[in-house]
Each structure stands twice: as C-alpha cells, then as structure tokens.
JSON list of C-alpha atoms and ligand atoms in Angstrom, two decimals:
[
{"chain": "A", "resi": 1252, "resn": "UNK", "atom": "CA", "xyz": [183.26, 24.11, -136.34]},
{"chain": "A", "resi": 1253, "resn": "UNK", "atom": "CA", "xyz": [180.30, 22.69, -135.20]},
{"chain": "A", "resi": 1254, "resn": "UNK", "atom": "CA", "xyz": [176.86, 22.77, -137.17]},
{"chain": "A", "resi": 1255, "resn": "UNK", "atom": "CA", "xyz": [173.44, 23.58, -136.04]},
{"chain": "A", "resi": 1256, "resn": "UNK", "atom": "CA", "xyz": [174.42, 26.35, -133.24]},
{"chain": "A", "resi": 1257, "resn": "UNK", "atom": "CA", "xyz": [171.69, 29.14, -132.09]},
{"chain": "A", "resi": 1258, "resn": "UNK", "atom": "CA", "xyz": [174.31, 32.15, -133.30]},
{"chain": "A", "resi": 1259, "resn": "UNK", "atom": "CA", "xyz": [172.20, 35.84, -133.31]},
{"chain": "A", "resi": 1260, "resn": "UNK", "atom": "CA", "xyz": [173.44, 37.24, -136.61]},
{"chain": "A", "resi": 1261, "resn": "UNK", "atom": "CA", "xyz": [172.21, 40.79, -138.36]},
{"chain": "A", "resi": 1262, "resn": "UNK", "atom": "CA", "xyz": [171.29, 39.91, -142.00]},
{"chain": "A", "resi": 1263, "resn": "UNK", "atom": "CA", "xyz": [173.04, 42.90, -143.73]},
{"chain": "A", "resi": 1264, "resn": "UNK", "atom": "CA", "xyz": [170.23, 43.02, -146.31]},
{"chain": "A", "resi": 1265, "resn": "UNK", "atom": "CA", "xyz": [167.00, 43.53, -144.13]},
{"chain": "A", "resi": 1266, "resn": "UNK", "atom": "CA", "xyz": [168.72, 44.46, -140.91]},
{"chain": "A", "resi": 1267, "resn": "UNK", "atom": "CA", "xyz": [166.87, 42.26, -139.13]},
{"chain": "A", "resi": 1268, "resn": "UNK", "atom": "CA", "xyz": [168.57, 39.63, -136.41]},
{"chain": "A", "resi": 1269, "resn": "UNK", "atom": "CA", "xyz": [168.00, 36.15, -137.02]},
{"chain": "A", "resi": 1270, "resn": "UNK", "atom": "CA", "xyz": [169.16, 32.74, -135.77]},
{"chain": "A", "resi": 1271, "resn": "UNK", "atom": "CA", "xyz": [168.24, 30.36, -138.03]},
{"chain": "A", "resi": 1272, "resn": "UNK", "atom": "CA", "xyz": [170.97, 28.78, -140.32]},
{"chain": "A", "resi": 1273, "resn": "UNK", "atom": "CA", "xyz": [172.05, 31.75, -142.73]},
{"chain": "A", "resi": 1274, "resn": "UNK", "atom": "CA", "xyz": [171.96, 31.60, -146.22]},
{"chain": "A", "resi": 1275, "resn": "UNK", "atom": "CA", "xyz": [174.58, 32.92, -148.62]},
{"chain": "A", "resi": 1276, "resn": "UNK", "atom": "CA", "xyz": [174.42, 36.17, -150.42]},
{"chain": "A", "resi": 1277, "resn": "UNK", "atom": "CA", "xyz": [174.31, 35.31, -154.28]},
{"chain": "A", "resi": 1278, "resn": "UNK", "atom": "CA", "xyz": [176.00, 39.03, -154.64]},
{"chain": "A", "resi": 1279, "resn": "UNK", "atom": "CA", "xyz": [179.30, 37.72, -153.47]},
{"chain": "A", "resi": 1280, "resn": "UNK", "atom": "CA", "xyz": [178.80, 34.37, -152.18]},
{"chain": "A", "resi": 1281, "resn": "UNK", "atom": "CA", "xyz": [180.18, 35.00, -149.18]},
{"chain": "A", "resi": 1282, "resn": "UNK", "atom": "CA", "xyz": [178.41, 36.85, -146.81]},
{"chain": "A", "resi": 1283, "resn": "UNK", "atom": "CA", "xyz": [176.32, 35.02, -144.43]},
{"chain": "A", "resi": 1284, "resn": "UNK", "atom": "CA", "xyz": [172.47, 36.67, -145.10]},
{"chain": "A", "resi": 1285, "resn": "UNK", "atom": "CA", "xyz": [168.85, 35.74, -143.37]},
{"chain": "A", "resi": 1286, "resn": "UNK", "atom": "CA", "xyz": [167.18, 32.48, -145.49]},
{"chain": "A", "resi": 1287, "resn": "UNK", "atom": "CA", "xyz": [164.03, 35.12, -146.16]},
{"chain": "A", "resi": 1288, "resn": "UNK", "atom": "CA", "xyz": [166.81, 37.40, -148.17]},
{"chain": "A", "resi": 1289, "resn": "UNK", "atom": "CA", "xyz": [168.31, 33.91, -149.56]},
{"chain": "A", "resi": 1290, "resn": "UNK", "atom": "CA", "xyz": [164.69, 32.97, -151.07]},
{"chain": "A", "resi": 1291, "resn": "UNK", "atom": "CA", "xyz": [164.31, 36.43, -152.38]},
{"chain": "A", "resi": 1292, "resn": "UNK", "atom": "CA", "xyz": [167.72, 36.32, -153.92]},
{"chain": "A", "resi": 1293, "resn": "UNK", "atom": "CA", "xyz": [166.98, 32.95, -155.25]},
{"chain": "A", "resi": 1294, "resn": "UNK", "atom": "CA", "xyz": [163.20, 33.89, -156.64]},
{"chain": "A", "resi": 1295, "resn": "UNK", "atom": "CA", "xyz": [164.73, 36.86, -158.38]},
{"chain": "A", "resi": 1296, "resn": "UNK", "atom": "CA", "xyz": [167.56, 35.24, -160.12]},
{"chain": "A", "resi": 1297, "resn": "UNK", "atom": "CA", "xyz": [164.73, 33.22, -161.60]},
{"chain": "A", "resi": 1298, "resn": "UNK", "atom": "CA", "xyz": [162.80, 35.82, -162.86]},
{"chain": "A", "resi": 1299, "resn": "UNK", "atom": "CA", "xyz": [160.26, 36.27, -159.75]},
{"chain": "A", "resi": 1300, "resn": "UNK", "atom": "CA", "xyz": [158.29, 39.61, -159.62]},
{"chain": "A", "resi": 1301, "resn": "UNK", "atom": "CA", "xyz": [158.94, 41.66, -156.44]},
{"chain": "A", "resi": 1302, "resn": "UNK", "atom": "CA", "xyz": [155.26, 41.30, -155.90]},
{"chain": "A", "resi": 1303, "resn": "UNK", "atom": "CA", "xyz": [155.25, 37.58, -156.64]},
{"chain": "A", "resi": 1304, "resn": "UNK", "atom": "CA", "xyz": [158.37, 37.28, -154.01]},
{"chain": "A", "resi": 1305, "resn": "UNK", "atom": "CA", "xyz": [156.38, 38.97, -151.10]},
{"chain": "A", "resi": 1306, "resn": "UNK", "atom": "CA", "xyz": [153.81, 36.62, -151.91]},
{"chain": "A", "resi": 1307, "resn": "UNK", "atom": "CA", "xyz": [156.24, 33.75, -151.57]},
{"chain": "A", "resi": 1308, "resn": "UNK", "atom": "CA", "xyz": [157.94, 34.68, -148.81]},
{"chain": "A", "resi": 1309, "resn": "UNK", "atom": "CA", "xyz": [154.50, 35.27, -146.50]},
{"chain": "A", "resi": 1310, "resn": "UNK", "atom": "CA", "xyz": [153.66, 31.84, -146.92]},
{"chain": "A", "resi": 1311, "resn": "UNK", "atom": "CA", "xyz": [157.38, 30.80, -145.91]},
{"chain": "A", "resi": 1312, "resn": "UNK", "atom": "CA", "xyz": [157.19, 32.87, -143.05]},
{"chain": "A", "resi": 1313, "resn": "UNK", "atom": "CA", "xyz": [153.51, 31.27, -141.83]},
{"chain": "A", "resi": 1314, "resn": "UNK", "atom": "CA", "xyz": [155.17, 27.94, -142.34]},
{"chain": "A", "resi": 1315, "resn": "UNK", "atom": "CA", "xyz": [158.05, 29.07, -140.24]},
{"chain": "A", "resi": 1316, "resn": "UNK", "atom": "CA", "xyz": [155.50, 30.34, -137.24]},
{"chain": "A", "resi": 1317, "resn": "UNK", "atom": "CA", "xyz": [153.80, 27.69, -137.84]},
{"chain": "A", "resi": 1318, "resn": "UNK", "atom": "CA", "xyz": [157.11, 25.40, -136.55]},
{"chain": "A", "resi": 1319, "resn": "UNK", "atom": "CA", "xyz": [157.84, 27.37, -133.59]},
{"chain": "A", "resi": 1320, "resn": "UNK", "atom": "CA", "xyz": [154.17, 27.25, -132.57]},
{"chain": "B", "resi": 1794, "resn": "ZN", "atom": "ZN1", "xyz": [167.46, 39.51, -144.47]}
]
C-alpha cells in the first residue's frame, strides 16, 4: 500500500470530499474521516467547547489555504 496518494474520499461526518490524508474516527477507530472532523473529535474528547472548536478549526483551515496558496 503505498502512502501519500491524492485518493477523493467523502468524510462520513461533514459530507464533504477531501483528499488530504484522513484521520481516524475516535467513534470506532476505524473509519477513515476528514482531519477537520479528526481535530474536532480530538478538541472534544478534551473538553473543547463547540464554540471554542469552530474557533480552532478556522485558524486550521487559514493555515491550510494558506499552504495551497
Ligand atoms: Zn469531515
């Protein structure tokens, strides 16, 4: 199996398509889910406020366009 490859996957949590490297869902640890739903996952098993994690995740997501610019 080789690592790093473009793949178009559906995150099952946002429904949004994505081709960066997946994260795993910390529901079952299994299925393959978009890094933005991994961070939330991750910011909420530590205790993150839903409005704290939106907070979070827009600056992610500026550093992210911020790459591909
Ligand atoms: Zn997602």
């Amino acid at each position: 199996m080789k690592s790093g490859e473009r793949t178009k996957r559906i995150c099952p949590i946002c429904g949004r398509e994505y081709t960066a490297v997946p994260a795993t869902s910390r529901i079952d640890n299994v299925t393959p889910i978009c890094p933005e739903c991994g961070a939330r996952q991750g910011l909420e098993s530590m205790g993150v406020k839903r409005k704290e994690q939106d907070e979070i995740l827009e600056i992610i997501n500026r550093y992210y366009d911020m790459k591909k610019a």
